[in-house]
Short mmCIF file of N, CA and C in Angstrom, two decimals:
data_model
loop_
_atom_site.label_atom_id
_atom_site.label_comp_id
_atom_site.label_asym_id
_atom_site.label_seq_id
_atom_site.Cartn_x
_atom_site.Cartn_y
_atom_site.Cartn_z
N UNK T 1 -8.14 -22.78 -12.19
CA UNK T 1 -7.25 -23.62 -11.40
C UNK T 1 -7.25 -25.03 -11.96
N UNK T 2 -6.33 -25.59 -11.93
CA UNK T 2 -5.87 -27.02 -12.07
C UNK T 2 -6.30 -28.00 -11.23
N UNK T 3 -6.88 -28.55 -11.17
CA UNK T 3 -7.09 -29.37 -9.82
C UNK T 3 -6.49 -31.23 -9.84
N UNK T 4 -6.67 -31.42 -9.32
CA UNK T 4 -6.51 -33.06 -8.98
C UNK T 4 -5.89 -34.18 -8.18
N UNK T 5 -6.21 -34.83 -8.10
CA UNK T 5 -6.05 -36.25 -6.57
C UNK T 5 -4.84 -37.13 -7.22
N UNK T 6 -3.78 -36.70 -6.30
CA UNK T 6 -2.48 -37.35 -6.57
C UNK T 6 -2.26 -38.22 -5.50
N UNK T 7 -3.04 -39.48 -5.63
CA UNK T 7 -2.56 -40.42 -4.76
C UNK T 7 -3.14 -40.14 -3.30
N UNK T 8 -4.02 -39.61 -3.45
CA UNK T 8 -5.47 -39.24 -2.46
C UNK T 8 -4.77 -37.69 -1.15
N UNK T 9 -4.47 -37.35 -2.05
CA UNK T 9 -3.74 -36.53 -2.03
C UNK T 9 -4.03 -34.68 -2.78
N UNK T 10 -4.96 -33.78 -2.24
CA UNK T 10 -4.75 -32.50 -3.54
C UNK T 10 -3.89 -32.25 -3.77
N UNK T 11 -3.78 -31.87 -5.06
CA UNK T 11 -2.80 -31.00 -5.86
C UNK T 11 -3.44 -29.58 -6.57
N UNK T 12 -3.09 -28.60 -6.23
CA UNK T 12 -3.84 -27.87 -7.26
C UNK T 12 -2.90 -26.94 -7.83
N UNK T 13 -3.12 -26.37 -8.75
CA UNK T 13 -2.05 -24.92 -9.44
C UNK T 13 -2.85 -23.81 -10.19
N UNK T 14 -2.36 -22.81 -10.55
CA UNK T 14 -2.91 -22.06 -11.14
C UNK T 14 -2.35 -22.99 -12.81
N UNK T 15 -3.82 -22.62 -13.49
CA UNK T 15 -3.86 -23.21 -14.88
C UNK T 15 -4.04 -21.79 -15.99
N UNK T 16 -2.98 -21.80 -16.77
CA UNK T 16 -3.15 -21.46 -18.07
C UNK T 16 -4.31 -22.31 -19.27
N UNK T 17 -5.06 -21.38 -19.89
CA UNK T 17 -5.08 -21.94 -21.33
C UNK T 17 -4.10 -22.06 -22.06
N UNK T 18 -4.11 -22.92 -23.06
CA UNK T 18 -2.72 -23.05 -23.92
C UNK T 18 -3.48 -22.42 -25.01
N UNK T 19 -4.19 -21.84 -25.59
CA UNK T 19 -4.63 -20.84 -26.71
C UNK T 19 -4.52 -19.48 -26.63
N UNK T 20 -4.57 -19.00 -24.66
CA UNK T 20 -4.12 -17.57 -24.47
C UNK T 20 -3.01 -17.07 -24.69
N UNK T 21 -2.17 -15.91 -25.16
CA UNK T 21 -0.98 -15.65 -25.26
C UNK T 21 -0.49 -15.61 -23.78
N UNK T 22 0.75 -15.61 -23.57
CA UNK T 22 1.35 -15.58 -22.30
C UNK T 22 2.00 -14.35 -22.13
N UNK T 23 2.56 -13.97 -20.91
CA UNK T 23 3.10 -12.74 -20.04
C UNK T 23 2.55 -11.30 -21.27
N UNK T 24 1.32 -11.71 -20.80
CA UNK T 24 -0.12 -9.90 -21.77
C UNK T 24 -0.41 -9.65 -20.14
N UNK T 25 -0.73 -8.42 -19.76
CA UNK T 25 -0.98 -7.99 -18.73
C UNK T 25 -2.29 -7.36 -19.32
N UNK T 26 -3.04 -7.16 -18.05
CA UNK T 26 -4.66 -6.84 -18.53
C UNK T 26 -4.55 -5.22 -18.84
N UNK T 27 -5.11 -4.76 -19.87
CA UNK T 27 -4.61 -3.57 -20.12
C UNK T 27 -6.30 -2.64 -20.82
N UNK T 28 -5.97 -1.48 -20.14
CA UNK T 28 -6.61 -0.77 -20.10
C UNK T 28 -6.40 0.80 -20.38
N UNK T 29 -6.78 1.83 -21.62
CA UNK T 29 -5.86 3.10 -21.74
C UNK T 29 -6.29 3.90 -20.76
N UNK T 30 -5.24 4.39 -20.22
CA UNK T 30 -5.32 5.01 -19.34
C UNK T 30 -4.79 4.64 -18.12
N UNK T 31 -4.62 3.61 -17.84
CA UNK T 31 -4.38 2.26 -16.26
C UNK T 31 -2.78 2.78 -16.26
N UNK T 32 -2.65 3.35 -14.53
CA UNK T 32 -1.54 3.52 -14.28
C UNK T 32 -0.89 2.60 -13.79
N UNK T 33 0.28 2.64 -13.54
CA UNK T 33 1.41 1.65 -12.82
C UNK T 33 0.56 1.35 -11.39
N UNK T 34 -0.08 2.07 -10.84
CA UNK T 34 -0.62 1.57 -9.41
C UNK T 34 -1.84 0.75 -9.51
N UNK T 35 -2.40 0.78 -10.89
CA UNK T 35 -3.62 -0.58 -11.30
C UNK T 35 -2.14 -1.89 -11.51
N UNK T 36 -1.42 -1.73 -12.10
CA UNK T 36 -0.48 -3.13 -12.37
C UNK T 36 -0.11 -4.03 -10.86
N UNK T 37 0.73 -2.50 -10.39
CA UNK T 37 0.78 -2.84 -8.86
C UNK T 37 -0.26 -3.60 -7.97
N UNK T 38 -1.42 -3.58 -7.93
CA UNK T 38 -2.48 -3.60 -7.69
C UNK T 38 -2.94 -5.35 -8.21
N UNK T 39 -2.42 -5.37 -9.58
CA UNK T 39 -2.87 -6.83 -10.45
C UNK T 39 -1.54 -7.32 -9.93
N UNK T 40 -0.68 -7.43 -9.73
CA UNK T 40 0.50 -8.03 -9.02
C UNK T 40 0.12 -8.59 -7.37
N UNK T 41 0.24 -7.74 -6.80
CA UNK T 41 -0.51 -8.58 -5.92
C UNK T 41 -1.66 -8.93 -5.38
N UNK T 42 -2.42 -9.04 -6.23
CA UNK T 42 -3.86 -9.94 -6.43
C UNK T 42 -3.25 -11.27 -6.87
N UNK T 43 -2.49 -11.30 -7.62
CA UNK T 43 -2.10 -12.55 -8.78
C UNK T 43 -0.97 -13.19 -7.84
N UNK T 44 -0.29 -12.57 -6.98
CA UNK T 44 0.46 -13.13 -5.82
C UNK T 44 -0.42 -14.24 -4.94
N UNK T 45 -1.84 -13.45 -4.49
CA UNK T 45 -2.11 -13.94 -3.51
C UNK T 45 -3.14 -14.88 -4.13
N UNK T 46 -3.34 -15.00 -5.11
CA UNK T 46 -4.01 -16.14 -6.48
C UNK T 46 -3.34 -17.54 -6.27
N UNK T 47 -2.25 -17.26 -6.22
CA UNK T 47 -1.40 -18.32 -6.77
C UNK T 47 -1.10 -18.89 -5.21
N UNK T 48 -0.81 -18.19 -4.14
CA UNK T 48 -0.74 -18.95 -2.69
C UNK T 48 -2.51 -19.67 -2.57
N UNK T 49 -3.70 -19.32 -3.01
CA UNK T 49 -4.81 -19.96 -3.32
C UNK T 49 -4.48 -21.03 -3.69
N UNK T 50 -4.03 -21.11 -4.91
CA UNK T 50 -4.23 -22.15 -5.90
C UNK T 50 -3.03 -23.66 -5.81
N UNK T 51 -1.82 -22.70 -5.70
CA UNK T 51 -0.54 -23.84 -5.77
C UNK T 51 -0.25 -24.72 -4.24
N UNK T 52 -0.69 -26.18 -4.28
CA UNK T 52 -0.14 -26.44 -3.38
C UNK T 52 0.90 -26.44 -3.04
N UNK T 53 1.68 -26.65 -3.92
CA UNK T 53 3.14 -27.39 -4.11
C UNK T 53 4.09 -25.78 -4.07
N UNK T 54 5.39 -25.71 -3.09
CA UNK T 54 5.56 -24.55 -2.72
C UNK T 54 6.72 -24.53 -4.32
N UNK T 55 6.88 -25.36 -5.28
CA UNK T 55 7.57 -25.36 -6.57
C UNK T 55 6.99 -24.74 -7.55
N UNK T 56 5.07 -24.63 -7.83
CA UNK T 56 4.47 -24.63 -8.34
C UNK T 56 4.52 -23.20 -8.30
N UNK T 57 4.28 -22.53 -6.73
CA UNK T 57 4.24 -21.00 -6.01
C UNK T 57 5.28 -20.56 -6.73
N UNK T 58 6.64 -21.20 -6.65
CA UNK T 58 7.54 -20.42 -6.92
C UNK T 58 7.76 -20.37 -8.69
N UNK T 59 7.03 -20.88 -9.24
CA UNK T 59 6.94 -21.19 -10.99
C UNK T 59 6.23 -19.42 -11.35
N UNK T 60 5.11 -19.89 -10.39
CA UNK T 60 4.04 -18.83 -10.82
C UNK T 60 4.24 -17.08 -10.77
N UNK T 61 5.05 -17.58 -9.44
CA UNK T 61 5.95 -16.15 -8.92
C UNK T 61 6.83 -15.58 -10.32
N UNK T 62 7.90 -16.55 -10.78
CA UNK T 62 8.96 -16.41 -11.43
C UNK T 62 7.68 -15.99 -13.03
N UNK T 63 6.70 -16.49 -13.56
CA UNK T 63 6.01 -16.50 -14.48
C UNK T 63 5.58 -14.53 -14.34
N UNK T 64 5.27 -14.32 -13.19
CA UNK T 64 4.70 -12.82 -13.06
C UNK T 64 5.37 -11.84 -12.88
N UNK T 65 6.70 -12.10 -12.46
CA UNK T 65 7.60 -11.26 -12.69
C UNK T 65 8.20 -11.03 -13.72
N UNK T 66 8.44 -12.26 -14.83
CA UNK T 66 8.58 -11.76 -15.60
C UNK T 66 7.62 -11.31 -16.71
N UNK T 67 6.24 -11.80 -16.37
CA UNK T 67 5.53 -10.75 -17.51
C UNK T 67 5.26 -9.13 -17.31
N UNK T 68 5.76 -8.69 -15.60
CA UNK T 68 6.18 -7.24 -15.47
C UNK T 68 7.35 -6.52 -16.61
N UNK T 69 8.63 -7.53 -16.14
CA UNK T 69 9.53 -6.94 -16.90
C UNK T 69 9.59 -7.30 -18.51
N UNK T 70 8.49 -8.10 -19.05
CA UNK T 70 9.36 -7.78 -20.71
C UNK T 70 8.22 -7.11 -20.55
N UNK T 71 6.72 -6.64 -19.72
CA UNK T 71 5.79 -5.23 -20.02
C UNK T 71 6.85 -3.73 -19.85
N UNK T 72 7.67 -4.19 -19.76
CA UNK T 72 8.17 -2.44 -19.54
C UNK T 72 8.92 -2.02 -18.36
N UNK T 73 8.71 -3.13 -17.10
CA UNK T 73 8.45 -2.79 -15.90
C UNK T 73 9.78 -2.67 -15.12
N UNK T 74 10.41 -2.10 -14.57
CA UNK T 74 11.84 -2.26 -13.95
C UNK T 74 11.79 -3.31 -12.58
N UNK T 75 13.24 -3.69 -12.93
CA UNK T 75 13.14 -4.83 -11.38
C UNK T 75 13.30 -4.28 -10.26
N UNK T 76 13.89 -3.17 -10.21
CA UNK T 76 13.42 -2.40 -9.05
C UNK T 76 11.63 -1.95 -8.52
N UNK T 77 10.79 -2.00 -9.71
CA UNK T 77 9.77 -2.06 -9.43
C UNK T 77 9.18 -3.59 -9.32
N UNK T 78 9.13 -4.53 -9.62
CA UNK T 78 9.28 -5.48 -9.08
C UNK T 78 9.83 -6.27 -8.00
N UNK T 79 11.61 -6.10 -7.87
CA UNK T 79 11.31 -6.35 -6.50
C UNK T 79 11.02 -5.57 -5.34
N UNK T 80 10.74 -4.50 -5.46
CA UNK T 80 9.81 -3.56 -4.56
C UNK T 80 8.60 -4.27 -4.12
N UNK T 81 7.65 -4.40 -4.87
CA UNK T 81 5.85 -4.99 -4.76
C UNK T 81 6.92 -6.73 -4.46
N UNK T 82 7.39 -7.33 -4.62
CA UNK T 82 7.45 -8.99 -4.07
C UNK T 82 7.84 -8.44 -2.77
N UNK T 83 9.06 -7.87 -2.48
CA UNK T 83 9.28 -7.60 -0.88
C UNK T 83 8.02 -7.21 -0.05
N UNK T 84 7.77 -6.31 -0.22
CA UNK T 84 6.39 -5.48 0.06
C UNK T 84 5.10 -6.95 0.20
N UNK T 85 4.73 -7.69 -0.50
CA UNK T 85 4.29 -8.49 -0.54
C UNK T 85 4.63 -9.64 0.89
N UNK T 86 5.61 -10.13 0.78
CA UNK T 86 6.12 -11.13 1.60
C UNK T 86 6.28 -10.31 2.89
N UNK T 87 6.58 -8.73 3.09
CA UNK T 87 6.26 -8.43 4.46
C UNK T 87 5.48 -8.28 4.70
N UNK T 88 4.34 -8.25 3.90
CA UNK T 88 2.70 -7.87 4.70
C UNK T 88 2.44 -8.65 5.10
N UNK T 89 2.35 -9.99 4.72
CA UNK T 89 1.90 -11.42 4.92
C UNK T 89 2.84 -11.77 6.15
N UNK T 90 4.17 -10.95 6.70
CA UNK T 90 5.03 -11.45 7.52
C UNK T 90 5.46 -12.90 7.24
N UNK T 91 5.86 -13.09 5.93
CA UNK T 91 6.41 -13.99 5.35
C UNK T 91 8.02 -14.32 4.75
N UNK T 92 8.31 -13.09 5.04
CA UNK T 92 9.98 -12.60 4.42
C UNK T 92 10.84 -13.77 4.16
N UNK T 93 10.84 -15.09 5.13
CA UNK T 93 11.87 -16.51 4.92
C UNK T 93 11.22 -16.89 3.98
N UNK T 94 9.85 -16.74 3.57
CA UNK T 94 9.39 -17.65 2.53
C UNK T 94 9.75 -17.19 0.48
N UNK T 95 10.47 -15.96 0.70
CA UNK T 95 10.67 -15.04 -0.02
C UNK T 95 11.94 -15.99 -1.20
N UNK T 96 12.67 -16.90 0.00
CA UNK T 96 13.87 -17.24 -0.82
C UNK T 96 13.62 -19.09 -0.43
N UNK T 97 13.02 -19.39 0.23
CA UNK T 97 12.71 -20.66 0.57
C UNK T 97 12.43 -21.42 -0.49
N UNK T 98 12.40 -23.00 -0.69
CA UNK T 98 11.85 -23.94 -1.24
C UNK T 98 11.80 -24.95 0.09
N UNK T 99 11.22 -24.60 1.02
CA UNK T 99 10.48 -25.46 2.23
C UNK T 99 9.16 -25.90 2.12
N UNK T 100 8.51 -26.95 1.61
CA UNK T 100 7.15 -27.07 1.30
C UNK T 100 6.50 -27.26 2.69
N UNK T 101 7.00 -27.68 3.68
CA UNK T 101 6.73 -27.29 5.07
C UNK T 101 6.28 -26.10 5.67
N UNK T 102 7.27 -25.26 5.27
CA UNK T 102 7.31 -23.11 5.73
C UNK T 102 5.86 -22.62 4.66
N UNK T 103 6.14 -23.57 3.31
CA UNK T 103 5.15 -22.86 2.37
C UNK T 103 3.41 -23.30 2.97
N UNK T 104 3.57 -24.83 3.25
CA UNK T 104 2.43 -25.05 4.02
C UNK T 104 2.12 -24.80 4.96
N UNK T 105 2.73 -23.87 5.91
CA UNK T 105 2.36 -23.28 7.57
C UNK T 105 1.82 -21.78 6.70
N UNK T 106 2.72 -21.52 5.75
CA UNK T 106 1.86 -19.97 5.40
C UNK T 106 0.56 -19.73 4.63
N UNK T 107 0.57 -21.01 4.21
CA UNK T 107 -1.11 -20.76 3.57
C UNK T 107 -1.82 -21.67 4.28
N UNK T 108 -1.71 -22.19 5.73
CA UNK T 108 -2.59 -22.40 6.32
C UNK T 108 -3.05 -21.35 7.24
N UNK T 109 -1.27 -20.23 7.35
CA UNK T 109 -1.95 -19.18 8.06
C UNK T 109 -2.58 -18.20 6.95
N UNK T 110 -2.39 -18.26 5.84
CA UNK T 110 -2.93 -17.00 4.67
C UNK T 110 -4.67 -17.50 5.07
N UNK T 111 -5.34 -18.95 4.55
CA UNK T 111 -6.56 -19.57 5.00
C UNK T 111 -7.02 -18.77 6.32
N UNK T 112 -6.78 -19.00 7.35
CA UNK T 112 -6.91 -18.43 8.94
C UNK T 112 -7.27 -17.01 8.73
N UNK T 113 -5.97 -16.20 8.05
CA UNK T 113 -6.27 -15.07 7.95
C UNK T 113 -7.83 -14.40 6.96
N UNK T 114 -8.31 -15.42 5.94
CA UNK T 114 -8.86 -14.76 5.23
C UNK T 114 -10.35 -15.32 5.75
#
């Protein structure tokens, strides 16, 4: 994670190395589509951890979807697991939102919940 005090203020995000290659999915022979599924939303609920900023959420989102689809992955299988995602959490408005308000009531309730 990224961290730091913006004007006394957190900020945090999920942080890349800049030496790792980008959109590699963790791979394993043998690992079916329901281990990916599985690393999808782990890495969903990573990034509501990490990103304060509901711009940052939606970077990280847009970053993992597409390292599904140039892996192979259809957007029907993708947006399957994001929907699926945003209704478990009973989050569905936050699905298309840029409300940093809506984004901050849901990870104070994601916090609560965990």
């Amino acid at each position: 994670a990224h961290i730091e005090n913006q004007n006394g203020t957190l900020y945090s995000r999920v942080y890349y190395e800049s030496t790792i290659q980008r959109y590699t999915l963790p791979y394993v022979i043998g690992h079916a589509k329901v281990v990916h599924s599985h690393w999808f939303r782990s890495a969903l609920i990573r990034a509501v951890c990490y990103c304060t900023s509901v711009e940052d959420f939606q970077q990280e989102r847009t970053y993992l979807e597409l390292t599904l689809l140039i892996n192979g992955y259809s957007l029907l299988f993708v947006e399957t697991h994001v929907k699926h995602f945003f209704n478990h959490f009973h989050a569905q408005t936050l699905r298309f939102s840029r409300s940093q308000s809506a984004y901050d009531n849901f990870r104070q309730q994601w916090f609560t919940f965990v």
